[in-house]
Tab-separated table of C-alpha atoms in Angstrom:
chain	number	residue	atom	x	y	z
Y	14	MET	CA	44.579	121.563	127.032
Y	15	GLU	CA	45.655	124.296	129.482
Y	16	ARG	CA	47.421	121.675	131.599
Y	17	GLU	CA	49.310	120.369	128.559
Y	18	ASP	CA	50.375	123.921	127.667
Y	19	HIS	CA	51.508	124.468	131.265
Y	20	THR	CA	53.555	121.245	131.194
Y	21	THR	CA	55.139	122.211	127.884
Y	22	ALA	CA	56.028	125.616	129.294
Y	23	GLU	CA	57.585	124.044	132.388
Y	24	VAL	CA	59.740	121.732	130.247
Y	25	SER	CA	60.802	124.584	127.964
Y	26	ARG	CA	62.159	126.457	130.998
Y	27	LEU	CA	64.520	123.604	131.815
Y	28	SER	CA	68.154	123.694	130.770
Y	29	LEU	CA	69.106	121.926	127.544
Y	30	PRO	CA	70.669	118.907	129.338
Y	31	ALA	CA	67.556	118.586	131.490
Y	32	GLN	CA	65.306	118.747	128.416
Y	33	LEU	CA	67.396	116.044	126.744
Y	34	THR	CA	67.123	113.890	129.857
Y	35	VAL	CA	63.334	114.295	129.942
Y	36	ALA	CA	63.133	113.437	126.237
Y	37	VAL	CA	65.291	110.317	126.650
Y	38	VAL	CA	63.304	109.100	129.673
Y	39	ALA	CA	60.017	109.677	127.856
Y	40	ALA	CA	61.320	107.772	124.822
Y	41	VAL	CA	62.518	104.856	126.959
Y	42	VAL	CA	59.158	104.651	128.752
Y	43	ALA	CA	57.293	104.794	125.438
Y	44	VAL	CA	59.448	101.998	123.987
Y	45	ALA	CA	59.042	99.854	127.129
Y	46	VAL	CA	55.252	100.266	127.040
Y	47	ALA	CA	55.164	99.460	123.329
Y	48	VAL	CA	57.287	96.324	123.806
Y	49	HIS	CA	55.137	95.161	126.718
Y	50	LEU	CA	51.874	95.648	124.809
Y	51	ALA	CA	53.332	93.905	121.768
Y	52	MET	CA	54.485	90.909	123.819
Y	53	VAL	CA	51.123	90.543	125.555
Y	54	PHE	CA	49.280	90.885	122.249
Y	55	LEU	CA	51.435	88.207	120.595
Y	56	HIS	CA	50.943	85.948	123.621
Y	57	VAL	CA	47.133	86.082	123.538
Y	58	ALA	CA	46.681	86.410	119.763
Y	59	PRO	CA	46.068	83.369	117.543
Y	60	SER	CA	49.198	81.632	116.289
Y	61	ASN	CA	50.888	83.688	113.584
Y	62	THR	CA	54.214	83.989	111.788
Y	63	VAL	CA	55.805	86.206	114.440
Y	64	SER	CA	54.648	84.156	117.427
Y	65	LYS	CA	55.771	80.917	115.760
Y	66	GLU	CA	59.244	82.245	115.030
Y	67	HIS	CA	59.766	84.013	118.367
Y	68	GLY	CA	57.560	81.898	120.638
Y	69	ASP	CA	60.351	81.093	123.127
Y	70	THR	CA	61.271	84.767	123.510
Y	71	ILE	CA	57.626	85.730	124.054
Y	72	ASP	CA	57.139	82.991	126.658
Y	73	GLU	CA	60.299	84.023	128.533
Y	74	TYR	CA	58.971	87.563	128.759
Y	75	ILE	CA	55.390	86.660	129.699
Y	76	TYR	CA	55.921	83.836	132.207
Y	77	PRO	CA	55.328	83.828	135.031
Y	78	GLU	CA	54.531	87.432	136.020
Y	79	PHE	CA	52.438	88.477	132.997
Y	80	GLU	CA	50.645	85.198	132.241
Y	81	GLN	CA	47.097	85.676	130.972
Y	82	ASN	CA	44.218	83.507	132.158
Y	83	TRP	CA	40.892	83.635	130.316
Y	84	LYS	CA	39.062	81.017	132.421
Y	85	LEU	CA	36.808	83.724	133.864
Y	86	PHE	CA	35.124	83.963	130.447
Y	87	ALA	CA	35.140	80.217	129.707
Y	88	PRO	CA	32.020	78.002	129.984
Y	89	ASN	CA	33.592	76.274	133.000
Y	90	PRO	CA	35.605	78.699	135.179
Y	91	LEU	CA	37.728	77.491	138.087
Y	92	GLN	CA	35.586	75.324	140.357
Y	93	GLN	CA	37.795	74.400	143.267
Y	94	ASN	CA	39.172	75.845	146.470
Y	95	VAL	CA	42.907	75.413	146.992
Y	96	ALA	CA	44.567	75.999	150.371
Y	97	ILE	CA	48.372	76.335	150.367
Y	98	GLU	CA	50.369	75.832	153.558
Y	99	VAL	CA	54.089	75.922	154.362
Y	100	ARG	CA	56.297	74.803	157.214
Y	101	ALA	CA	60.001	75.317	157.787
Y	102	GLU	CA	62.964	73.468	159.184
Y	103	ILE	CA	65.007	75.967	161.185
Y	104	ARG	CA	68.445	76.112	162.727
Y	105	THR	CA	68.061	77.197	166.339
Y	106	PRO	CA	70.419	79.688	168.021
Y	107	GLU	CA	71.853	76.747	169.988
Y	108	GLY	CA	72.861	74.993	166.757
Y	109	GLY	CA	70.102	72.382	166.688
Y	110	THR	CA	67.216	71.974	164.261
Y	111	SER	CA	63.455	71.974	164.678
Y	112	THR	CA	60.375	72.005	162.481
Y	113	THR	CA	57.706	74.686	162.689
Y	114	GLY	CA	53.984	74.111	162.471
Y	115	TRP	CA	52.103	74.553	159.211
Y	116	LYS	CA	51.275	78.144	158.250
Y	117	SER	CA	48.404	78.837	155.828
Y	118	LEU	CA	49.473	81.230	153.063
Y	119	SER	CA	45.996	81.062	151.534
Y	120	ALA	CA	44.475	82.210	154.819
Y	121	GLN	CA	46.778	85.244	154.720
Y	122	ASP	CA	45.449	86.147	151.271
Y	123	GLY	CA	41.873	85.535	152.390
Y	124	ALA	CA	42.290	87.838	155.372
Y	125	ALA	CA	43.750	90.565	153.135
Y	126	ILE	CA	40.874	90.273	150.650
Y	127	ARG	CA	37.989	89.941	153.119
Y	128	HIS	CA	36.089	93.243	153.535
Y	129	ASN	CA	38.508	94.877	151.065
Y	130	LEU	CA	36.544	96.658	148.340
Y	131	LEU	CA	39.597	96.914	146.075
Y	132	PRO	CA	41.878	93.922	146.719
Y	133	SER	CA	45.100	93.884	144.736
Y	134	HIS	CA	45.987	91.397	142.019
Y	135	THR	CA	48.802	90.167	144.258
Y	136	GLN	CA	46.426	89.320	147.084
Y	137	GLN	CA	43.969	87.571	144.791
Y	138	ASN	CA	46.046	85.667	142.280
Y	139	VAL	CA	49.822	85.470	142.737
Y	140	LEU	CA	49.882	82.495	145.126
Y	141	ARG	CA	47.025	80.704	143.378
Y	142	ARG	CA	48.561	81.099	139.919
Y	143	ALA	CA	52.012	80.084	141.183
Y	144	TRP	CA	50.495	76.847	142.465
Y	145	ASP	CA	48.684	76.287	139.150
Y	146	PHE	CA	51.997	76.831	137.335
Y	147	TYR	CA	53.742	74.315	139.570
Y	148	VAL	CA	51.090	71.602	139.298
Y	149	GLY	CA	50.898	71.999	135.514
Y	150	SER	CA	54.662	71.773	135.068
Y	151	HIS	CA	55.544	68.866	137.399
Y	152	ASP	CA	54.664	65.183	137.280
Y	153	ALA	CA	53.162	63.092	140.089
Y	154	GLN	CA	56.644	62.582	141.574
Y	155	ASP	CA	57.214	66.376	141.629
Y	156	ARG	CA	59.809	66.216	138.879
Y	157	PRO	CA	59.897	69.337	136.666
Y	158	ILE	CA	58.736	68.913	133.084
Y	159	GLY	CA	61.242	70.828	130.964
Y	160	GLU	CA	62.898	74.154	131.706
Y	161	ARG	CA	59.557	75.810	132.434
Y	162	GLY	CA	58.970	73.338	135.267
Y	163	VAL	CA	62.280	74.320	136.869
Y	164	LEU	CA	61.370	78.007	136.509
Y	165	PHE	CA	57.925	77.583	138.061
Y	166	GLY	CA	59.358	75.571	140.957
Y	167	GLN	CA	61.794	78.399	141.697
Y	168	TYR	CA	58.981	80.936	141.345
Y	169	LEU	CA	56.804	79.148	143.920
Y	170	LYS	CA	59.711	78.821	146.356
Y	171	ARG	CA	60.522	82.530	146.087
Y	172	ILE	CA	56.891	83.440	146.811
Y	173	VAL	CA	56.955	81.151	149.852
Y	174	MET	CA	60.193	82.706	151.100
Y	175	HIS	CA	58.852	86.213	150.539
Y	176	ARG	CA	55.918	85.370	152.791
Y	177	LEU	CA	57.884	83.363	155.333
Y	178	GLY	CA	61.130	85.303	155.581
Y	179	THR	CA	64.475	83.889	156.661
Y	180	GLU	CA	63.743	83.964	160.398
Y	181	GLU	CA	60.978	81.850	161.935
Y	182	ASP	CA	60.242	80.853	165.538
Y	183	GLY	CA	63.538	82.388	166.663
Y	184	GLY	CA	65.655	80.375	164.235
Y	185	THR	CA	67.057	80.608	160.709
Y	186	VAL	CA	65.066	78.927	157.945
Y	187	ARG	CA	67.107	76.167	156.294
Y	188	ARG	CA	64.445	74.199	154.400
Y	189	VAL	CA	60.758	74.646	153.551
Y	190	GLN	CA	57.955	72.285	152.608
Y	191	VAL	CA	54.698	73.154	150.872
Y	192	ARG	CA	51.418	71.257	150.864
Y	193	SER	CA	47.974	71.841	149.412
Y	194	ALA	CA	44.384	70.820	150.081
Y	195	THR	CA	42.174	71.020	147.001
Y	196	THR	CA	38.413	70.809	147.416
Y	197	PRO	CA	36.131	70.872	144.360
Y	198	VAL	CA	33.172	73.237	144.655
Y	199	GLY	CA	29.909	71.306	144.714
Y	200	PRO	CA	27.245	71.917	142.046
Y	201	PRO	CA	24.308	74.198	142.946
Y	202	PRO	CA	21.187	72.552	144.424
Y	203	TRP	CA	19.206	73.023	141.201
Y	204	SER	CA	21.836	71.247	139.072
Y	205	ASP	CA	21.737	67.551	138.110
Y	206	GLU	CA	25.538	67.483	137.847
Y	207	LYS	CA	27.362	64.972	140.014
Y	208	ARG	CA	30.787	65.898	141.333
Y	209	ASP	CA	33.192	64.348	143.820
Y	210	THR	CA	33.826	67.042	146.448
Y	211	ARG	CA	36.332	65.120	148.543
Y	212	THR	CA	39.465	67.068	149.448
Y	213	VAL	CA	42.670	65.975	147.730
Y	214	HIS	CA	45.958	66.570	149.553
Y	215	ARG	CA	49.397	67.026	148.008
Y	216	GLU	CA	52.650	67.368	149.916
Y	217	LEU	CA	55.789	68.493	148.137
Y	218	PRO	CA	59.310	67.397	149.087
Y	219	TRP	CA	61.496	69.555	151.291
Y	220	TRP	CA	63.309	72.397	149.495
Y	221	THR	CA	66.682	73.654	150.694
Y	222	VAL	CA	66.749	77.451	150.937
Y	223	THR	CA	69.565	79.362	149.233
Y	224	PRO	CA	70.240	83.134	149.140
Y	225	ALA	CA	68.848	83.191	145.585
Y	226	ASP	CA	65.485	81.980	146.924
Y	227	VAL	CA	65.030	85.042	149.147
Y	228	PRO	CA	63.620	87.962	147.124
Y	229	GLU	CA	64.268	91.556	148.089
Y	230	GLY	CA	61.755	92.757	150.640
Y	231	ALA	CA	61.526	89.465	152.509
Y	232	ASP	CA	62.235	89.573	156.216
Y	233	ARG	CA	65.867	88.782	156.824
């Protein structure tokens, strides 16, 4: 209570324009928080009149950054290990081209999480969920299914470029290729369940890199 009174007193000592600025910023933040909570609530709530009428708008806001996944609480949570790797085709300083070796993005996340008592959401889920988005929105020939498939393909490529950067092995990255190795987790010894634990590989086509694929903060 004393801290609130102190804060109020500090604000009251500001000039009128400064007080108006503080009030406007506080109002904008409050509205943004309210809109975000409303969108998330409508996304996870059972189908209703509002979500039916404005479903496309809600999806555009939620996907892909704020997508909610409740599989942790489901009877059968995720039961597979997915390793994502990337390689790049680069233009060398001499004007030629070469292909780099495969780099494991999943291993980078694993190293960041291992022995970390408080790993971030980014380290744990961004790459994994981006791959889930891609697989669920593309057919066996890697063709996008609808506009959401195009969006998720771009999302995965931007994550790859954020990790890889535009310079690799002394050259400029021109194209990238992603592949995965998915291994189902075997049942526990006491279970009678039978499960095929063979690793399944998937290799995506080469993607040409454009300036729009390089998010801010990536190595340039």
